[in-house]
mmCIF file with all atom_site columns, C-alpha atoms and ligand atoms in Angstrom:
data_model
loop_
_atom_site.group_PDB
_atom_site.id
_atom_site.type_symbol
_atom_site.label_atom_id
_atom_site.label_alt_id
_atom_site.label_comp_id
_atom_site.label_asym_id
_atom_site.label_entity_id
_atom_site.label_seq_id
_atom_site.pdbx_PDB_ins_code
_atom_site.Cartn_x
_atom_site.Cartn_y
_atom_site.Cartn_z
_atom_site.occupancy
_atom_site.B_iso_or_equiv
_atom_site.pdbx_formal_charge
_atom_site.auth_seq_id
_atom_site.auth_comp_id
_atom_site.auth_asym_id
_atom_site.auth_atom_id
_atom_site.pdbx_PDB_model_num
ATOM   1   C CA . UNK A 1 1   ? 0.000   0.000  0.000   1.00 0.00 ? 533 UNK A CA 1
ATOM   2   C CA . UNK A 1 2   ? 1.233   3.826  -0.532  1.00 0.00 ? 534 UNK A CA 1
ATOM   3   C CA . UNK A 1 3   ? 0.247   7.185  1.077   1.00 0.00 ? 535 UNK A CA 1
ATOM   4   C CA . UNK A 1 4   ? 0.435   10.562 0.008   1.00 0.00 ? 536 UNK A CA 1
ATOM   5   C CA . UNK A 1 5   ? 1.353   12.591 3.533   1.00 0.00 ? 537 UNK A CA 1
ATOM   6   C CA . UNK A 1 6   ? 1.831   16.495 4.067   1.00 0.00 ? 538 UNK A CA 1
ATOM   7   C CA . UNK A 1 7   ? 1.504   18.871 6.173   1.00 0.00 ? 539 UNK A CA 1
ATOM   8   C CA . UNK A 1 8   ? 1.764   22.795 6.871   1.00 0.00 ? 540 UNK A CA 1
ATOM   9   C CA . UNK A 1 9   ? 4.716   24.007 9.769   1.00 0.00 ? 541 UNK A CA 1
ATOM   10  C CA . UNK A 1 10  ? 1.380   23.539 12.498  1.00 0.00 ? 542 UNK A CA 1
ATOM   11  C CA . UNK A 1 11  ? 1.294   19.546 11.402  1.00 0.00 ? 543 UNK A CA 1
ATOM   12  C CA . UNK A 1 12  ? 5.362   19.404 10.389  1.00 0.00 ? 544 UNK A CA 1
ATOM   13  C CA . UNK A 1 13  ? 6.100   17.109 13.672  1.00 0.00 ? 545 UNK A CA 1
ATOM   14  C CA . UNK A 1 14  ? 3.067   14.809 13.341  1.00 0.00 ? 546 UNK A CA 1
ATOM   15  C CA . UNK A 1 15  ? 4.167   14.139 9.960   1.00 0.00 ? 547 UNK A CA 1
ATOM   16  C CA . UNK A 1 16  ? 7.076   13.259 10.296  1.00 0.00 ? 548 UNK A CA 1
ATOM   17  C CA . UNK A 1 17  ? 6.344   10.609 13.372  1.00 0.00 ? 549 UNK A CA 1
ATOM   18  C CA . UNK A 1 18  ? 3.079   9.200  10.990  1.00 0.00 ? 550 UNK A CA 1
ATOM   19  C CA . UNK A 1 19  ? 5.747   8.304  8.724   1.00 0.00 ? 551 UNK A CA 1
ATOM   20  C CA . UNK A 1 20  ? 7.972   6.853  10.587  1.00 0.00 ? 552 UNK A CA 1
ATOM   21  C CA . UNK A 1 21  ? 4.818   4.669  12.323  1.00 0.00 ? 553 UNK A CA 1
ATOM   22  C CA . UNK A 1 22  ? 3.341   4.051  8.843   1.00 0.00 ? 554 UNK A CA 1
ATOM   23  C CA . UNK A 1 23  ? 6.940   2.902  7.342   1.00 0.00 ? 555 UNK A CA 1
ATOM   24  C CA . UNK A 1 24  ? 7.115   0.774  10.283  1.00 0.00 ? 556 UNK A CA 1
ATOM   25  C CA . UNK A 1 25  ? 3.937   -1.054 9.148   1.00 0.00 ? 557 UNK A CA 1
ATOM   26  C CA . UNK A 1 26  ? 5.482   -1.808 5.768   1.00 0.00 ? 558 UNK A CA 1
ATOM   27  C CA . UNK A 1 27  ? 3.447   1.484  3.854   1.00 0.00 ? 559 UNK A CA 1
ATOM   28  C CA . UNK A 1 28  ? 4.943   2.927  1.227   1.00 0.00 ? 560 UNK A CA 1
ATOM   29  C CA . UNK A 1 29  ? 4.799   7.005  1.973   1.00 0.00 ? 561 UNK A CA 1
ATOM   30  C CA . UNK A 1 30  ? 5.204   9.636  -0.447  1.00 0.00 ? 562 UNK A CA 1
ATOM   31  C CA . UNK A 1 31  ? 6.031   13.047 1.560   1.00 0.00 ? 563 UNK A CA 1
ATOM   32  C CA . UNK A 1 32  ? 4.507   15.728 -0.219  1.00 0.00 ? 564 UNK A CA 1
ATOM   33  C CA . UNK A 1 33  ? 6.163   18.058 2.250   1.00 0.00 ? 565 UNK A CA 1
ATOM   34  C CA . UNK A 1 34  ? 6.286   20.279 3.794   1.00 0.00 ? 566 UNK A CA 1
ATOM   35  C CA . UNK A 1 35  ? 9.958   19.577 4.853   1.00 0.00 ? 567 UNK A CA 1
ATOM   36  C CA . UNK A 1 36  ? 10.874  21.515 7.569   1.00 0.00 ? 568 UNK A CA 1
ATOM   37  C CA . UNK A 1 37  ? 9.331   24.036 10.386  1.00 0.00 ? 569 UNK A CA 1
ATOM   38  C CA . UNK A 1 38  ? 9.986   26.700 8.821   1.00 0.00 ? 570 UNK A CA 1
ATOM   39  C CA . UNK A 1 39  ? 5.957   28.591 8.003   1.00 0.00 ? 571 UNK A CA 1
ATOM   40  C CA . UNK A 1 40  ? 4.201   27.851 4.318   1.00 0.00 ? 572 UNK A CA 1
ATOM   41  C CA . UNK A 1 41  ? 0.559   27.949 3.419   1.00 0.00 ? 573 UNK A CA 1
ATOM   42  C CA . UNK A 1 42  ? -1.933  25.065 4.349   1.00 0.00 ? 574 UNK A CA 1
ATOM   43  C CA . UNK A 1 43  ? -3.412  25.169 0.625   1.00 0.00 ? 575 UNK A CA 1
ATOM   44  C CA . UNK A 1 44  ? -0.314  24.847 -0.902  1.00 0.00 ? 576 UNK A CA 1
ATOM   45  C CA . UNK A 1 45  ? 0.251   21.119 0.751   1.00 0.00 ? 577 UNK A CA 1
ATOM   46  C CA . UNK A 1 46  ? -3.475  20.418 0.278   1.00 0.00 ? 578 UNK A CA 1
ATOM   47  C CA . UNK A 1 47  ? -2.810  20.703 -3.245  1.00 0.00 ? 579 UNK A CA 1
ATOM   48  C CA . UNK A 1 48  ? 0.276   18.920 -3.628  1.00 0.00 ? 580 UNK A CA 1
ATOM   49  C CA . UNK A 1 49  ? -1.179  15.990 -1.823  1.00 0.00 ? 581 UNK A CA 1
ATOM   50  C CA . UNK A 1 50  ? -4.202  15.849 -3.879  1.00 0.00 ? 582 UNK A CA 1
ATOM   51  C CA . UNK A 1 51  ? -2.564  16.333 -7.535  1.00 0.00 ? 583 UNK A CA 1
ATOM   52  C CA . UNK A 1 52  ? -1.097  12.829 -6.434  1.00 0.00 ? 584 UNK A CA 1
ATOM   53  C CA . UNK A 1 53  ? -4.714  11.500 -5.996  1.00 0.00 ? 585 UNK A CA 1
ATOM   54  C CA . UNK A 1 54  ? -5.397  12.903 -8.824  1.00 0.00 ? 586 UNK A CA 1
ATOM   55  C CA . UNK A 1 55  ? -2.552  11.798 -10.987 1.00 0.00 ? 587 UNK A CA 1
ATOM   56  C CA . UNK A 1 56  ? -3.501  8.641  -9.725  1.00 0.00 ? 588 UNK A CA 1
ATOM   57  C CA . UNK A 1 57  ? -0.197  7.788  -7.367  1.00 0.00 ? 589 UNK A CA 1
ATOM   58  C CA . UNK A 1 58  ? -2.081  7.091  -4.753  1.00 0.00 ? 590 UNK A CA 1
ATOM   59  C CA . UNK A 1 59  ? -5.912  6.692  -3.798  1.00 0.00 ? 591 UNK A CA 1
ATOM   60  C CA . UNK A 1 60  ? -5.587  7.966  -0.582  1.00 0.00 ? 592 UNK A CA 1
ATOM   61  C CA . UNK A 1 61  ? -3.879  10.824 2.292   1.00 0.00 ? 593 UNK A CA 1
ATOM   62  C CA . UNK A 1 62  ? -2.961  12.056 5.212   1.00 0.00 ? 594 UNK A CA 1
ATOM   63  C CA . UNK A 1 63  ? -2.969  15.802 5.582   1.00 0.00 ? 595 UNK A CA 1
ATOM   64  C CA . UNK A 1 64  ? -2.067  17.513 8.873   1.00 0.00 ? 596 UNK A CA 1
ATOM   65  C CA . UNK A 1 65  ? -2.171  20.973 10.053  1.00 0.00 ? 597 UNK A CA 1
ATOM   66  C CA . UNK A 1 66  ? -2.773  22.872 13.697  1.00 0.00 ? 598 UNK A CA 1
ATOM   67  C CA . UNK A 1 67  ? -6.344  21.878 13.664  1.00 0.00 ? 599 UNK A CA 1
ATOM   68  C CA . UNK A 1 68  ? -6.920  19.434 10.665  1.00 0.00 ? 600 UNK A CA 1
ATOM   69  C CA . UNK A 1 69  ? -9.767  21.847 9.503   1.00 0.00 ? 601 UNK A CA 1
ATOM   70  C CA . UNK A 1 70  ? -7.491  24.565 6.629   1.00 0.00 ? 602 UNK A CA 1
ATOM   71  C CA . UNK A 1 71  ? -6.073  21.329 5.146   1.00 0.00 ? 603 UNK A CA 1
ATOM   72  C CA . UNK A 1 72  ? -9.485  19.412 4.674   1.00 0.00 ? 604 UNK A CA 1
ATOM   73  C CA . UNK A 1 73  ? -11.200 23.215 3.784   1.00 0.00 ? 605 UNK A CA 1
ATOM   74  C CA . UNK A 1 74  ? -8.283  23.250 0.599   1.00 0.00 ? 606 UNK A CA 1
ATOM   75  C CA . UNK A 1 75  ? -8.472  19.801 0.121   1.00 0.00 ? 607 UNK A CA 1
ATOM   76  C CA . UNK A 1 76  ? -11.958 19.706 -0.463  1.00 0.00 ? 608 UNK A CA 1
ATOM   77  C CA . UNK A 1 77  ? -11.990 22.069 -3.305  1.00 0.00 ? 609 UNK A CA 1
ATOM   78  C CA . UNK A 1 78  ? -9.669  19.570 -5.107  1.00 0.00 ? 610 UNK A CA 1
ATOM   79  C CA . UNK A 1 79  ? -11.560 17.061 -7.956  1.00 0.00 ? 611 UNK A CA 1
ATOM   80  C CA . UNK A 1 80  ? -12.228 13.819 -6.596  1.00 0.00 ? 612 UNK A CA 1
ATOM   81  C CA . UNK A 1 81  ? -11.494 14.634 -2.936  1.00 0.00 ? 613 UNK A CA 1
ATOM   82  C CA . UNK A 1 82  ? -13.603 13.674 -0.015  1.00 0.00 ? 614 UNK A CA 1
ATOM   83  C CA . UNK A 1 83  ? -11.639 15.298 3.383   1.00 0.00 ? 615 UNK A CA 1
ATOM   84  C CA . UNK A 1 84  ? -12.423 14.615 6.327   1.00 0.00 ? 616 UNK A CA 1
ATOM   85  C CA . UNK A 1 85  ? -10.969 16.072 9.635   1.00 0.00 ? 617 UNK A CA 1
ATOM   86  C CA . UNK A 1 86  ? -11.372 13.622 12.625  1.00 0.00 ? 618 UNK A CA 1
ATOM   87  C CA . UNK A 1 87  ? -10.219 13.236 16.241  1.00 0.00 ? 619 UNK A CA 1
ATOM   88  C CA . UNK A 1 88  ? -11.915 10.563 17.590  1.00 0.00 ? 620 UNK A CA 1
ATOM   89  C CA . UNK A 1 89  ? -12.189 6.595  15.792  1.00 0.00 ? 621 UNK A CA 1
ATOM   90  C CA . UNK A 1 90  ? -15.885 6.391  15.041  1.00 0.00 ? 622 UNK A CA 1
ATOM   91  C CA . UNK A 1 91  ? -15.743 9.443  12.916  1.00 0.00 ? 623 UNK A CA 1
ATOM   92  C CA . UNK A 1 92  ? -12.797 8.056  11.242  1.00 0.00 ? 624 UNK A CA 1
ATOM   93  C CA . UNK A 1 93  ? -14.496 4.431  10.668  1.00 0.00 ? 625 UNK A CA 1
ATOM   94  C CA . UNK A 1 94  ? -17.762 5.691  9.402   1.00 0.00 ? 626 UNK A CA 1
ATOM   95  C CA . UNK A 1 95  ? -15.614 8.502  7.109   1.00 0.00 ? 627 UNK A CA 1
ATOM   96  C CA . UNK A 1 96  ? -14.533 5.417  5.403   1.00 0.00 ? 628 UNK A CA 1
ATOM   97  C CA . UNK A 1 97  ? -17.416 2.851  5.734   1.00 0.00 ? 629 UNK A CA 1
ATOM   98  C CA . UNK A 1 98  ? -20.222 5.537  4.397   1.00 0.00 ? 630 UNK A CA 1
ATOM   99  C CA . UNK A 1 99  ? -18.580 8.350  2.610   1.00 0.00 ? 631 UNK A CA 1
ATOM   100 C CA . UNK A 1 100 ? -15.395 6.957  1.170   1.00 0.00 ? 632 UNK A CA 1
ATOM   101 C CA . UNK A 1 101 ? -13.243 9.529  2.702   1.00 0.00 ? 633 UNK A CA 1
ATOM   102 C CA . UNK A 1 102 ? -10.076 9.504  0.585   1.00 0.00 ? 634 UNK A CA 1
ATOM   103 C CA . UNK A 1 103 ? -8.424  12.202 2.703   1.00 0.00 ? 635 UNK A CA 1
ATOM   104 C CA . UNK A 1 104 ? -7.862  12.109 6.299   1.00 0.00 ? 636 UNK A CA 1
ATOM   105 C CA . UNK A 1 105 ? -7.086  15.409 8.171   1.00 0.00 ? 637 UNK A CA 1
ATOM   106 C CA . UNK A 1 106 ? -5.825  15.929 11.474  1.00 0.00 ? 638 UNK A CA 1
ATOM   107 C CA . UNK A 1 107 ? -5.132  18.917 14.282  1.00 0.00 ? 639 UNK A CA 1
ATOM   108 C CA . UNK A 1 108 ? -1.465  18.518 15.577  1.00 0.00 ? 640 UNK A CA 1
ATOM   109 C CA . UNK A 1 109 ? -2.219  20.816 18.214  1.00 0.00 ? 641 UNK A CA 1
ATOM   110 C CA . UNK A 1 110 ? -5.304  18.785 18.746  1.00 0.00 ? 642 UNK A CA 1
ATOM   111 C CA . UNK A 1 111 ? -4.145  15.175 19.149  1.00 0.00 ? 643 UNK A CA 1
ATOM   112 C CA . UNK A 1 112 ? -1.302  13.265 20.466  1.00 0.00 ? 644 UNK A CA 1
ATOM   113 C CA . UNK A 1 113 ? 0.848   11.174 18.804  1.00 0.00 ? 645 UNK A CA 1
ATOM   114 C CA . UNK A 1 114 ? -1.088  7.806  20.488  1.00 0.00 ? 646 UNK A CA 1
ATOM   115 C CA . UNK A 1 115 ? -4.548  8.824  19.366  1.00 0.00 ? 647 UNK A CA 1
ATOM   116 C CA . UNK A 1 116 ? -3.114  9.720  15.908  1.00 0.00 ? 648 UNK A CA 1
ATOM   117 C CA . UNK A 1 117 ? -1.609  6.528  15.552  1.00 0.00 ? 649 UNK A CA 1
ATOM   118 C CA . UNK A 1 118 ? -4.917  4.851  16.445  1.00 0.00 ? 650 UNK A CA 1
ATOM   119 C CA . UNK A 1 119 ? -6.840  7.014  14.432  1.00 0.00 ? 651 UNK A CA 1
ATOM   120 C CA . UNK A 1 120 ? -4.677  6.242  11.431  1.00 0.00 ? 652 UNK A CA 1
ATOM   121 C CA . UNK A 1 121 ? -4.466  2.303  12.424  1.00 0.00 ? 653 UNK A CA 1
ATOM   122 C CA . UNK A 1 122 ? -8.408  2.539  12.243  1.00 0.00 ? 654 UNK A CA 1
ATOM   123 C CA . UNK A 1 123 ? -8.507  4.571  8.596   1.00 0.00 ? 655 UNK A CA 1
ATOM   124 C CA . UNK A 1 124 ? -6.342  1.732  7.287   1.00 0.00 ? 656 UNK A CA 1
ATOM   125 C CA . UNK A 1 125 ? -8.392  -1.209 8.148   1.00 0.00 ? 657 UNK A CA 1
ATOM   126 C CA . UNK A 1 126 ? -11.526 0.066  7.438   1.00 0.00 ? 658 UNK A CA 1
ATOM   127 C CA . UNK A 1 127 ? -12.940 -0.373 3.802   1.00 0.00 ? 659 UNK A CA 1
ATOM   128 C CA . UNK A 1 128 ? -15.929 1.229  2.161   1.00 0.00 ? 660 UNK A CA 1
ATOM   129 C CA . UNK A 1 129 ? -19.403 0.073  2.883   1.00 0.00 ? 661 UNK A CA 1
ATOM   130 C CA . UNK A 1 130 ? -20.747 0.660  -0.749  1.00 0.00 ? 662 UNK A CA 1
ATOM   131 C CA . UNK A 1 131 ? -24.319 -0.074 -1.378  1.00 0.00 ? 663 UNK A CA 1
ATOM   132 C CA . UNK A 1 132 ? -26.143 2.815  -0.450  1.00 0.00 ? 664 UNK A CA 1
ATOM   133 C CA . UNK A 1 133 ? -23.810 4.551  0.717   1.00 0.00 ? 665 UNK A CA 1
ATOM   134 C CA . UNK A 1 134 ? -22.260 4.313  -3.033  1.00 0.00 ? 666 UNK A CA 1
ATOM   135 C CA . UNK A 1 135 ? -25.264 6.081  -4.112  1.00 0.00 ? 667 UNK A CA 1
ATOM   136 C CA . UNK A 1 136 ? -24.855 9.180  -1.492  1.00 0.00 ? 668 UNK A CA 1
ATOM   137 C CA . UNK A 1 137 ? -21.005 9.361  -2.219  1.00 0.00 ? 669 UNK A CA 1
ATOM   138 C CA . UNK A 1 138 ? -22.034 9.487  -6.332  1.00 0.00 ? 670 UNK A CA 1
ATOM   139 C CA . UNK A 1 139 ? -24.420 12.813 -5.064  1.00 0.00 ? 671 UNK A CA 1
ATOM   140 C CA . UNK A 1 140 ? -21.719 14.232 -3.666  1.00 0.00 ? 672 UNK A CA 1
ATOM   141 C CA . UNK A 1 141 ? -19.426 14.162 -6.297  1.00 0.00 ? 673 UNK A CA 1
ATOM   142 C CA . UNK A 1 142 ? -22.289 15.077 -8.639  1.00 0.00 ? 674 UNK A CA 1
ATOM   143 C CA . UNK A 1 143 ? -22.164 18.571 -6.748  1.00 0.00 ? 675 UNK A CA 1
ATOM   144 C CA . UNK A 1 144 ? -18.313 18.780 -8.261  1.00 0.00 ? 676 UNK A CA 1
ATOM   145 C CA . UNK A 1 145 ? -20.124 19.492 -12.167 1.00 0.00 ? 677 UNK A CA 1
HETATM 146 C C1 . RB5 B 2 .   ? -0.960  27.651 10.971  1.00 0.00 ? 808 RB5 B C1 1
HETATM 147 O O1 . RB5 B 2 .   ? -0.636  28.527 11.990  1.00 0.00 ? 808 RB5 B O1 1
HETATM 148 C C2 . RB5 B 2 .   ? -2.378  27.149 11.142  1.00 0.00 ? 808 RB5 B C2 1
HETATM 149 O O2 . RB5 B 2 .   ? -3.268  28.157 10.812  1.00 0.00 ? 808 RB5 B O2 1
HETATM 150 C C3 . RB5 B 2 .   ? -2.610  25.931 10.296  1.00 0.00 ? 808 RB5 B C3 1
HETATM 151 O O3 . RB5 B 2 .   ? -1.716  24.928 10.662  1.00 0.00 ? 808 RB5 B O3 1
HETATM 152 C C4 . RB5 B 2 .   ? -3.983  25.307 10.376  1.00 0.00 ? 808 RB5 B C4 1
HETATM 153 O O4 . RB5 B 2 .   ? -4.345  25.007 11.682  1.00 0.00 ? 808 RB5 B O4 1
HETATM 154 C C5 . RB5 B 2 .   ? -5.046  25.980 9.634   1.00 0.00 ? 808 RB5 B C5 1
HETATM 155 O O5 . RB5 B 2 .   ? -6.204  25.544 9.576   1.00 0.00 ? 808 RB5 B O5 1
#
């Protein structure tokens, strides 16, 4: 499996443990920055990590700010994105189960590392529902035209 993962300076530390845990697990990561702690715009990762879904890399990210809520704003502007920003593992398992979340934002100043890490374990292992649900998640998109 591979994962697009960025984040803004406010996510920068997250990041960089995520990827180390995610590596760990045998997941192929593909750091769309940003690189250091140095300060740089939210939108600009958003978009970076999303032309890889786009391009077709990678069907799914991790994108990390302070909050989890600029990212997943930017991000959901992007074609073909469904962000989400989550802090606790229901939200995260029904992101994926009903609306096929392809994005997964979190708050660095919001979370610890554990409950990241759990939040990320959950995001991996849970798949899309379809059925209905496939039929809500085709509305949605429908609102993209
Ligand atoms: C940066 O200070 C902060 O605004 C950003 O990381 C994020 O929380 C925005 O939503």
């Amino acid at each position: 499996m591979k994962l697009a993962l960025g984040s803004d300076h406010g996510g920068f530390h997250l990041k960089e443990h995520l990827k180390t845990y995610l590596q760990a697990k045998g997941i192929e990561v593909l750091d769309c920055g940003t690189h250091s702690e140095d300060s740089c715009d939210y939108p600009d990762i958003s978009k970076a990590v999303c032309d890889e879904i786009a391009k077709g890399t990678v069907t799914q990210a991790i994108i990390i700010c302070g909050t989890g809520l600029g990212v997943a704003i930017a991000a959901n502007k992007c074609k073909g994105i469904r962000a989400v920003t989550c802090g606790d593992a229901f939200s995260v398992r029904m992101s994926r189960e009903h609306n096929d979340a392809n994005v997964l934002c979190l708050g660095e100043r919001v979370i610890g590392k554990g409950l990241a890490e759990l939040l990320v374990d959950e995001w991996l292992k849970t798949e899309f529902a379809g059925g209905r649900h496939q039929r809500r998640v085709d509305k949605i998109m429908e609102l993209e035209q």
